[in-house]
Amino acid sequence: MRTFSLAALGAFALAACSPAEKTGNAASGADTAAGSNAVKLLNVSYDVARDFYKEYNPLFIQAYQAKHNGAQIDVQQSHGGSSKQALSVANGLAADVVTMNQTSDIELLENKGLVKSDWTTRLPDNAVPFTSTTVFLVRKGNPKHIQDWSDLTKDGVQIVIANPKTTGNGRYAFLGAYGYGLKANNGDESKAQEFVAALLKNAPVFENGGRAATTTFSQRNIGDVLITFENEANHVSKKLTQDQFEIVYPSYTILSESPVAVVDSVVEKKGTQEAAKEYLEYLWSEPAQELAAKLYLRPRNADVLAKHKADFPDMETFSPNEKFGTWEEIMKKYFADGGLVDQLSPKK
């Protein structure tokens, strides 16, 4: 597990430069340049959120120090497949906060007694500071002429996708395809399943995380189309490798939400309740919402979203809960062992 530590500097040093990024053992809470007296927070997060929190943490540290008279605070990061991360916390990884990409991952921690049941009401927007959606990333010129979900079932099209069994990115991709299949077939479940099975047949492997899927597609040059979050597709095509890829916006796709929560059992033991609460609350601040927009996450702040309208095309989306039920029901039907992902995936 790769981790990142952002050491809070003193007030004068902060004015001169941003906190340094370090590699550290997030699970151990090892001392950093912030000093042993610093408040230490661990944010356990999903794979492709690393770019946002890498820039968010210095913003928060600066605001925290300004509010608390230069108090030292250290924020460490852990990233991986969303559900794997949730399981790590459930099994003892001492996260002060979790920032996931689907509600079920925090509900798991709630069911374990680690997160209190009122977590969605403690913050605005049901504790979802920004949203995204599922799109396609194709190679420059779109040589396979991918325009919509239906094109992903064609012979000779190779798809790169994160594992729907273990990652939020992959689950949203699977549900996005299934929702499209239902709409295209007037709600016929059997035909929707035939459609998704044909799509999965074109995915030779499932990657272990959204960023791993990105690496396979963009750096290893495997596949014709990457199914991923809108923010990840923009990050690759506009930040990492300009002029090599294009984004295709499907006609109908799934809305993805990124819920956040304090891990109550951990912060109560560590005495970090207030700092953890402030860390999450600051996600709704204007600087944080501007950062979200800059990194192609759709901000909740209407004014910020309007200012960046050109970066966020209008799309017809659907909520997974409105179409498929609660996340508990979704997980059981589609992603549990023997569920529809297993039934529809080709035997390898």
GROMACS .gro file of C-alpha atoms in nm:
model
  348
    1MET     CA    1   0.000   0.000   0.000
    2ARG     CA    2   0.149   0.329  -0.105
    3THR     CA    3   0.105   0.611   0.141
    4PHE     CA    4   0.169   0.981   0.144
    5SER     CA    5   0.247   1.208   0.437
    6LEU     CA    6   0.206   1.583   0.428
    7ALA     CA    7   0.404   1.745   0.708
    8ALA     CA    8   0.268   2.072   0.842
    9LEU     CA    9   0.539   2.330   0.869
   10GLY     CA   10   0.560   2.623   1.105
   11ALA     CA   11   0.363   2.937   1.025
   12PHE     CA   12   0.659   3.117   0.872
   13ALA     CA   13   0.772   2.820   0.666
   14LEU     CA   14   0.418   2.776   0.539
   15ALA     CA   15   0.419   3.126   0.401
   16ALA     CA   16   0.726   3.039   0.197
   17CYS     CA   17   0.636   2.698   0.060
   18SER     CA   18   0.383   2.419   0.063
   19PRO     CA   19   0.423   2.121   0.295
   20ALA     CA   20   0.654   1.857   0.155
   21GLU     CA   21   0.515   1.527   0.030
   22LYS     CA   22   0.677   1.228   0.190
   23THR     CA   23   0.646   0.853   0.177
   24GLY     CA   24   0.567   0.703   0.516
   25ASN     CA   25   0.398   0.418   0.694
   26ALA     CA   26   0.045   0.551   0.734
   27ALA     CA   27  -0.060   0.262   0.956
   28SER     CA   28   0.218   0.321   1.208
   29GLY     CA   29   0.174   0.696   1.255
   30ALA     CA   30   0.551   0.742   1.232
   31ASP     CA   31   0.685   1.084   1.326
   32THR     CA   32   0.737   1.329   1.045
   33ALA     CA   33   0.887   1.671   0.998
   34ALA     CA   34   0.583   1.813   1.174
   35GLY     CA   35   0.726   1.683   1.501
   36SER     CA   36   0.600   1.438   1.758
   37ASN     CA   37   0.357   1.692   1.909
   38ALA     CA   38   0.161   1.739   1.588
   39VAL     CA   39  -0.197   1.625   1.554
   40LYS     CA   40  -0.179   1.329   1.316
   41LEU     CA   41  -0.460   1.229   1.085
   42LEU     CA   42  -0.479   0.932   0.852
   43ASN     CA   43  -0.712   0.960   0.553
   44VAL     CA   44  -0.785   0.619   0.401
   45SER     CA   45  -0.917   0.679   0.052
   46TYR     CA   46  -0.989   0.523  -0.284
   47ASP     CA   47  -0.739   0.477  -0.563
   48VAL     CA   48  -0.788   0.769  -0.800
   49ALA     CA   49  -0.851   1.024  -0.524
   50ARG     CA   50  -0.479   1.053  -0.456
   51ASP     CA   51  -0.439   1.349  -0.693
   52PHE     CA   52  -0.713   1.548  -0.522
   53TYR     CA   53  -0.596   1.486  -0.165
   54LYS     CA   54  -0.232   1.546  -0.256
   55GLU     CA   55  -0.333   1.906  -0.329
   56TYR     CA   56  -0.615   1.933  -0.077
   57ASN     CA   57  -0.403   1.852   0.227
   58PRO     CA   58  -0.178   2.160   0.200
   59LEU     CA   59  -0.489   2.380   0.159
   60PHE     CA   60  -0.642   2.232   0.471
   61ILE     CA   61  -0.318   2.250   0.670
   62GLN     CA   62  -0.281   2.619   0.589
   63ALA     CA   63  -0.641   2.692   0.690
   64TYR     CA   64  -0.608   2.482   1.006
   65GLN     CA   65  -0.290   2.660   1.113
   66ALA     CA   66  -0.445   3.000   1.048
   67LYS     CA   67  -0.743   2.907   1.263
   68HIS     CA   68  -0.540   2.745   1.540
   69ASN     CA   69  -0.253   2.989   1.578
   70GLY     CA   70   0.003   2.786   1.382
   71ALA     CA   71  -0.074   2.452   1.547
   72GLN     CA   72   0.107   2.160   1.389
   73ILE     CA   73  -0.092   1.898   1.202
   74ASP     CA   74   0.023   1.606   0.990
   75VAL     CA   75  -0.201   1.438   0.733
   76GLN     CA   76  -0.110   1.097   0.598
   77GLN     CA   77  -0.267   0.922   0.302
   78SER     CA   78  -0.348   0.564   0.207
   79HIS     CA   79  -0.495   0.479  -0.133
   80GLY     CA   80  -0.621   0.162  -0.298
   81GLY     CA   81  -0.938  -0.004  -0.422
   82SER     CA   82  -1.222   0.151  -0.224
   83SER     CA   83  -1.363  -0.170  -0.078
   84LYS     CA   84  -1.020  -0.310  -0.001
   85GLN     CA   85  -0.947   0.010   0.187
   86ALA     CA   86  -1.272  -0.018   0.382
   87LEU     CA   87  -1.185  -0.376   0.475
   88SER     CA   88  -0.842  -0.264   0.592
   89VAL     CA   89  -1.005  -0.011   0.825
   90ALA     CA   90  -1.256  -0.273   0.942
   91ASN     CA   91  -0.962  -0.502   1.018
   92GLY     CA   92  -0.772  -0.247   1.223
   93LEU     CA   93  -0.610   0.019   1.003
   94ALA     CA   94  -0.644   0.325   1.228
   95ALA     CA   95  -0.800   0.575   0.988
   96ASP     CA   96  -0.922   0.902   1.139
   97VAL     CA   97  -1.131   0.967   0.828
   98VAL     CA   98  -1.238   0.766   0.527
   99THR     CA   99  -1.303   0.925   0.189
  100MET     CA  100  -1.453   0.658  -0.034
  101ASN     CA  101  -1.634   0.638  -0.367
  102GLN     CA  102  -1.944   0.448  -0.265
  103THR     CA  103  -2.168   0.456   0.039
  104SER     CA  104  -2.149   0.081   0.101
  105ASP     CA  105  -1.784   0.108   0.200
  106ILE     CA  106  -1.869   0.344   0.485
  107GLU     CA  107  -2.181   0.144   0.570
  108LEU     CA  108  -1.950  -0.153   0.622
  109LEU     CA  109  -1.765   0.047   0.888
  110GLU     CA  110  -2.095   0.160   1.035
  111ASN     CA  111  -2.207  -0.203   1.065
  112LYS     CA  112  -1.878  -0.284   1.239
  113GLY     CA  113  -1.945  -0.012   1.495
  114LEU     CA  114  -1.652   0.202   1.379
  115VAL     CA  115  -1.860   0.485   1.229
  116LYS     CA  116  -2.174   0.618   1.400
  117SER     CA  117  -2.504   0.580   1.220
  118ASP     CA  118  -2.560   0.955   1.179
  119TRP     CA  119  -2.255   1.005   0.959
  120THR     CA  120  -2.454   1.115   0.652
  121THR     CA  121  -2.626   1.395   0.845
  122ARG     CA  122  -2.315   1.550   1.000
  123LEU     CA  123  -2.204   1.711   0.675
  124PRO     CA  124  -2.384   1.879   0.382
  125ASP     CA  125  -2.513   1.688   0.080
  126ASN     CA  126  -2.539   1.357   0.267
  127ALA     CA  127  -2.163   1.378   0.330
  128VAL     CA  128  -2.079   1.383  -0.044
  129PRO     CA  129  -1.859   1.688  -0.123
  130PHE     CA  130  -1.838   1.625  -0.499
  131THR     CA  131  -1.956   1.382  -0.763
  132SER     CA  132  -1.833   1.228  -1.086
  133THR     CA  133  -1.968   0.999  -1.354
  134THR     CA  134  -1.846   0.713  -1.571
  135VAL     CA  135  -1.707   0.790  -1.916
  136PHE     CA  136  -1.479   0.630  -2.175
  137LEU     CA  137  -1.119   0.718  -2.253
  138VAL     CA  138  -1.008   0.623  -2.604
  139ARG     CA  139  -0.692   0.670  -2.802
  140LYS     CA  140  -0.640   0.981  -3.015
  141GLY     CA  141  -0.862   0.977  -3.322
  142ASN     CA  142  -1.090   0.716  -3.164
  143PRO     CA  143  -0.976   0.444  -3.407
  144LYS     CA  144  -1.244   0.197  -3.293
  145HIS     CA  145  -1.519   0.462  -3.330
  146ILE     CA  146  -1.647   0.427  -2.975
  147GLN     CA  147  -1.952   0.650  -2.922
  148ASP     CA  148  -2.167   0.475  -2.663
  149TRP     CA  149  -2.194   0.168  -2.442
  150SER     CA  150  -2.325  -0.040  -2.732
  151ASP     CA  151  -1.994  -0.001  -2.913
  152LEU     CA  152  -1.811  -0.174  -2.630
  153THR     CA  153  -1.967  -0.509  -2.725
  154LYS     CA  154  -1.831  -0.511  -3.082
  155ASP     CA  155  -1.585  -0.774  -3.192
  156GLY     CA  156  -1.226  -0.658  -3.177
  157VAL     CA  157  -1.280  -0.395  -2.906
  158GLN     CA  158  -1.070  -0.453  -2.595
  159ILE     CA  159  -1.188  -0.291  -2.271
  160VAL     CA  160  -0.981  -0.201  -1.966
  161ILE     CA  161  -1.180  -0.190  -1.642
  162ALA     CA  162  -1.116  -0.204  -1.268
  163ASN     CA  163  -1.242  -0.511  -1.083
  164PRO     CA  164  -1.616  -0.470  -1.010
  165LYS     CA  165  -1.588  -0.719  -0.725
  166THR     CA  166  -1.344  -0.510  -0.521
  167THR     CA  167  -1.337  -0.150  -0.650
  168GLY     CA  168  -1.588   0.132  -0.662
  169ASN     CA  169  -1.456   0.238  -1.002
  170GLY     CA  170  -1.530  -0.105  -1.145
  171ARG     CA  171  -1.871  -0.126  -0.977
  172TYR     CA  172  -1.983   0.205  -1.121
  173ALA     CA  173  -1.862   0.090  -1.464
  174PHE     CA  174  -2.055  -0.238  -1.434
  175LEU     CA  175  -2.371  -0.066  -1.310
  176GLY     CA  176  -2.339   0.204  -1.576
  177ALA     CA  177  -2.334  -0.064  -1.845
  178TYR     CA  178  -2.623  -0.250  -1.682
  179GLY     CA  179  -2.831   0.067  -1.651
  180TYR     CA  180  -2.771   0.145  -2.018
  181GLY     CA  181  -2.865  -0.212  -2.107
  182LEU     CA  182  -3.193  -0.179  -1.922
  183LYS     CA  183  -3.279   0.150  -2.089
  184ALA     CA  184  -3.185   0.028  -2.437
  185ASN     CA  185  -3.401  -0.282  -2.390
  186ASN     CA  186  -3.705  -0.120  -2.226
  187GLY     CA  187  -3.625  -0.262  -1.886
  188ASP     CA  188  -3.581  -0.623  -2.001
  189GLU     CA  189  -3.347  -0.778  -1.743
  190SER     CA  190  -3.249  -1.079  -1.953
  191LYS     CA  191  -3.151  -0.864  -2.250
  192ALA     CA  192  -2.962  -0.623  -2.023
  193GLN     CA  193  -2.770  -0.919  -1.886
  194GLU     CA  194  -2.692  -1.042  -2.237
  195PHE     CA  195  -2.560  -0.695  -2.319
  196VAL     CA  196  -2.337  -0.676  -2.010
  197ALA     CA  197  -2.208  -1.030  -2.069
  198ALA     CA  198  -2.106  -0.930  -2.423
  199LEU     CA  199  -1.932  -0.621  -2.286
  200LEU     CA  200  -1.744  -0.814  -2.017
  201LYS     CA  201  -1.633  -1.066  -2.279
  202ASN     CA  202  -1.426  -0.782  -2.427
  203ALA     CA  203  -1.251  -0.718  -2.093
  204PRO     CA  204  -0.972  -0.978  -2.077
  205VAL     CA  205  -0.872  -0.892  -1.718
  206PHE     CA  206  -1.002  -0.692  -1.425
  207GLU     CA  207  -0.744  -0.452  -1.280
  208ASN     CA  208  -0.708  -0.424  -0.902
  209GLY     CA  209  -0.791  -0.053  -0.887
  210GLY     CA  210  -0.892   0.247  -1.095
  211ARG     CA  211  -0.538   0.383  -1.115
  212ALA     CA  212  -0.402   0.040  -1.205
  213ALA     CA  213  -0.651   0.030  -1.492
  214THR     CA  214  -0.536   0.375  -1.602
  215THR     CA  215  -0.172   0.263  -1.598
  216THR     CA  216  -0.252  -0.047  -1.803
  217PHE     CA  217  -0.432   0.159  -2.064
  218SER     CA  218  -0.222   0.474  -2.082
  219GLN     CA  219   0.130   0.353  -2.005
  220ARG     CA  220   0.128  -0.012  -2.105
  221ASN     CA  221  -0.079   0.071  -2.414
  222ILE     CA  222  -0.319  -0.217  -2.360
  223GLY     CA  223  -0.679  -0.193  -2.474
  224ASP     CA  224  -0.891   0.030  -2.695
  225VAL     CA  225  -1.106   0.194  -2.429
  226LEU     CA  226  -1.074   0.259  -2.056
  227ILE     CA  227  -1.400   0.276  -1.859
  228THR     CA  228  -1.338   0.508  -1.567
  229PHE     CA  229  -1.448   0.814  -1.374
  230GLU     CA  230  -1.478   1.145  -1.557
  231ASN     CA  231  -1.216   1.306  -1.333
  232GLU     CA  232  -0.967   1.025  -1.399
  233ALA     CA  233  -1.023   1.043  -1.775
  234ASN     CA  234  -0.960   1.418  -1.768
  235HIS     CA  235  -0.654   1.374  -1.547
  236VAL     CA  236  -0.499   1.137  -1.801
  237SER     CA  237  -0.597   1.320  -2.119
  238LYS     CA  238  -0.528   1.676  -2.002
  239LYS     CA  239  -0.267   1.645  -1.728
  240LEU     CA  240  -0.055   1.334  -1.777
  241THR     CA  241  -0.042   1.263  -2.149
  242GLN     CA  242  -0.183   1.548  -2.351
  243ASP     CA  243  -0.292   1.491  -2.712
  244GLN     CA  244  -0.283   1.111  -2.686
  245PHE     CA  245  -0.636   1.037  -2.570
  246GLU     CA  246  -0.994   1.156  -2.608
  247ILE     CA  247  -1.292   1.138  -2.375
  248VAL     CA  248  -1.619   0.991  -2.501
  249TYR     CA  249  -1.931   1.086  -2.304
  250PRO     CA  250  -2.193   0.810  -2.331
  251SER     CA  251  -2.556   0.899  -2.394
  252TYR     CA  252  -2.668   0.760  -2.057
  253THR     CA  253  -2.443   0.683  -1.765
  254ILE     CA  254  -2.419   0.650  -1.391
  255LEU     CA  255  -2.374   0.919  -1.127
  256SER     CA  256  -2.095   0.839  -0.882
  257GLU     CA  257  -2.069   0.989  -0.536
  258SER     CA  258  -1.769   1.016  -0.304
  259PRO     CA  259  -1.892   1.000   0.058
  260VAL     CA  260  -1.671   1.090   0.352
  261ALA     CA  261  -1.689   1.012   0.724
  262VAL     CA  262  -1.502   1.038   1.051
  263VAL     CA  263  -1.406   0.698   1.193
  264ASP     CA  264  -1.549   0.759   1.538
  265SER     CA  265  -1.389   0.462   1.713
  266VAL     CA  266  -1.042   0.579   1.609
  267VAL     CA  267  -1.072   0.952   1.677
  268GLU     CA  268  -1.224   0.888   2.019
  269LYS     CA  269  -0.921   0.684   2.118
  270LYS     CA  270  -0.672   0.929   1.968
  271GLY     CA  271  -0.850   1.248   2.072
  272THR     CA  272  -0.853   1.375   1.714
  273GLN     CA  273  -1.230   1.427   1.683
  274GLU     CA  274  -1.220   1.802   1.620
  275ALA     CA  275  -0.929   1.793   1.375
  276ALA     CA  276  -1.089   1.508   1.178
  277LYS     CA  277  -1.422   1.692   1.170
  278GLU     CA  278  -1.254   2.010   1.045
  279TYR     CA  279  -1.063   1.811   0.783
  280LEU     CA  280  -1.386   1.687   0.629
  281GLU     CA  281  -1.584   2.009   0.674
  282TYR     CA  282  -1.319   2.200   0.480
  283LEU     CA  283  -1.404   1.991   0.172
  284TRP     CA  284  -1.706   2.222   0.128
  285SER     CA  285  -1.498   2.540   0.149
  286GLU     CA  286  -1.465   2.746  -0.167
  287PRO     CA  287  -1.090   2.672  -0.208
  288ALA     CA  288  -1.156   2.298  -0.181
  289GLN     CA  289  -1.449   2.314  -0.420
  290GLU     CA  290  -1.235   2.511  -0.666
  291LEU     CA  291  -0.969   2.242  -0.637
  292ALA     CA  292  -1.229   1.973  -0.704
  293ALA     CA  293  -1.335   2.155  -1.021
  294LYS     CA  294  -0.973   2.202  -1.125
  295LEU     CA  295  -0.927   1.826  -1.101
  296TYR     CA  296  -1.252   1.760  -1.289
  297LEU     CA  297  -1.462   1.650  -0.994
  298ARG     CA  298  -1.808   1.805  -1.011
  299PRO     CA  299  -1.829   2.042  -0.713
  300ARG     CA  300  -2.137   2.077  -0.492
  301ASN     CA  301  -2.099   2.454  -0.475
  302ALA     CA  302  -2.332   2.579  -0.749
  303ASP     CA  303  -2.133   2.897  -0.812
  304VAL     CA  304  -1.808   2.707  -0.851
  305LEU     CA  305  -1.973   2.454  -1.080
  306ALA     CA  306  -2.119   2.733  -1.295
  307LYS     CA  307  -1.779   2.898  -1.324
  308HIS     CA  308  -1.632   2.574  -1.461
  309LYS     CA  309  -1.930   2.481  -1.676
  310ALA     CA  310  -1.715   2.434  -1.987
  311ASP     CA  311  -1.533   2.146  -1.821
  312PHE     CA  312  -1.849   1.957  -1.730
  313PRO     CA  313  -2.074   1.871  -2.026
  314ASP     CA  314  -2.441   1.812  -1.953
  315MET     CA  315  -2.505   1.439  -1.929
  316GLU     CA  316  -2.806   1.219  -1.870
  317THR     CA  317  -2.719   1.022  -1.558
  318PHE     CA  318  -2.896   0.793  -1.317
  319SER     CA  319  -2.846   0.722  -0.949
  320PRO     CA  320  -2.750   0.363  -0.868
  321ASN     CA  321  -2.982   0.364  -0.567
  322GLU     CA  322  -3.281   0.487  -0.765
  323LYS     CA  323  -3.233   0.218  -1.028
  324PHE     CA  324  -3.092  -0.076  -0.832
  325GLY     CA  325  -3.191  -0.025  -0.467
  326THR     CA  326  -2.980   0.026  -0.157
  327TRP     CA  327  -2.609  -0.041  -0.170
  328GLU     CA  328  -2.665  -0.342   0.053
  329GLU     CA  329  -2.905  -0.483  -0.204
  330ILE     CA  330  -2.672  -0.389  -0.490
  331MET     CA  331  -2.372  -0.556  -0.330
  332LYS     CA  332  -2.565  -0.876  -0.263
  333LYS     CA  333  -2.722  -0.907  -0.608
  334TYR     CA  334  -2.437  -0.793  -0.829
  335PHE     CA  335  -2.102  -0.811  -0.652
  336ALA     CA  336  -2.118  -1.087  -0.390
  337ASP     CA  337  -1.959  -1.423  -0.470
  338GLY     CA  338  -2.191  -1.594  -0.715
  339GLY     CA  339  -2.363  -1.265  -0.796
  340LEU     CA  340  -2.427  -1.125  -1.142
  341VAL     CA  341  -2.068  -1.014  -1.200
  342ASP     CA  342  -1.958  -1.375  -1.154
  343GLN     CA  343  -2.249  -1.508  -1.358
  344LEU     CA  344  -2.197  -1.271  -1.651
  345SER     CA  345  -1.817  -1.270  -1.664
  346PRO     CA  346  -1.659  -1.513  -1.909
  347LYS     CA  347  -1.487  -1.809  -1.748
  348LYS     CA  348  -1.115  -1.746  -1.761
   0.00000   0.00000   0.00000
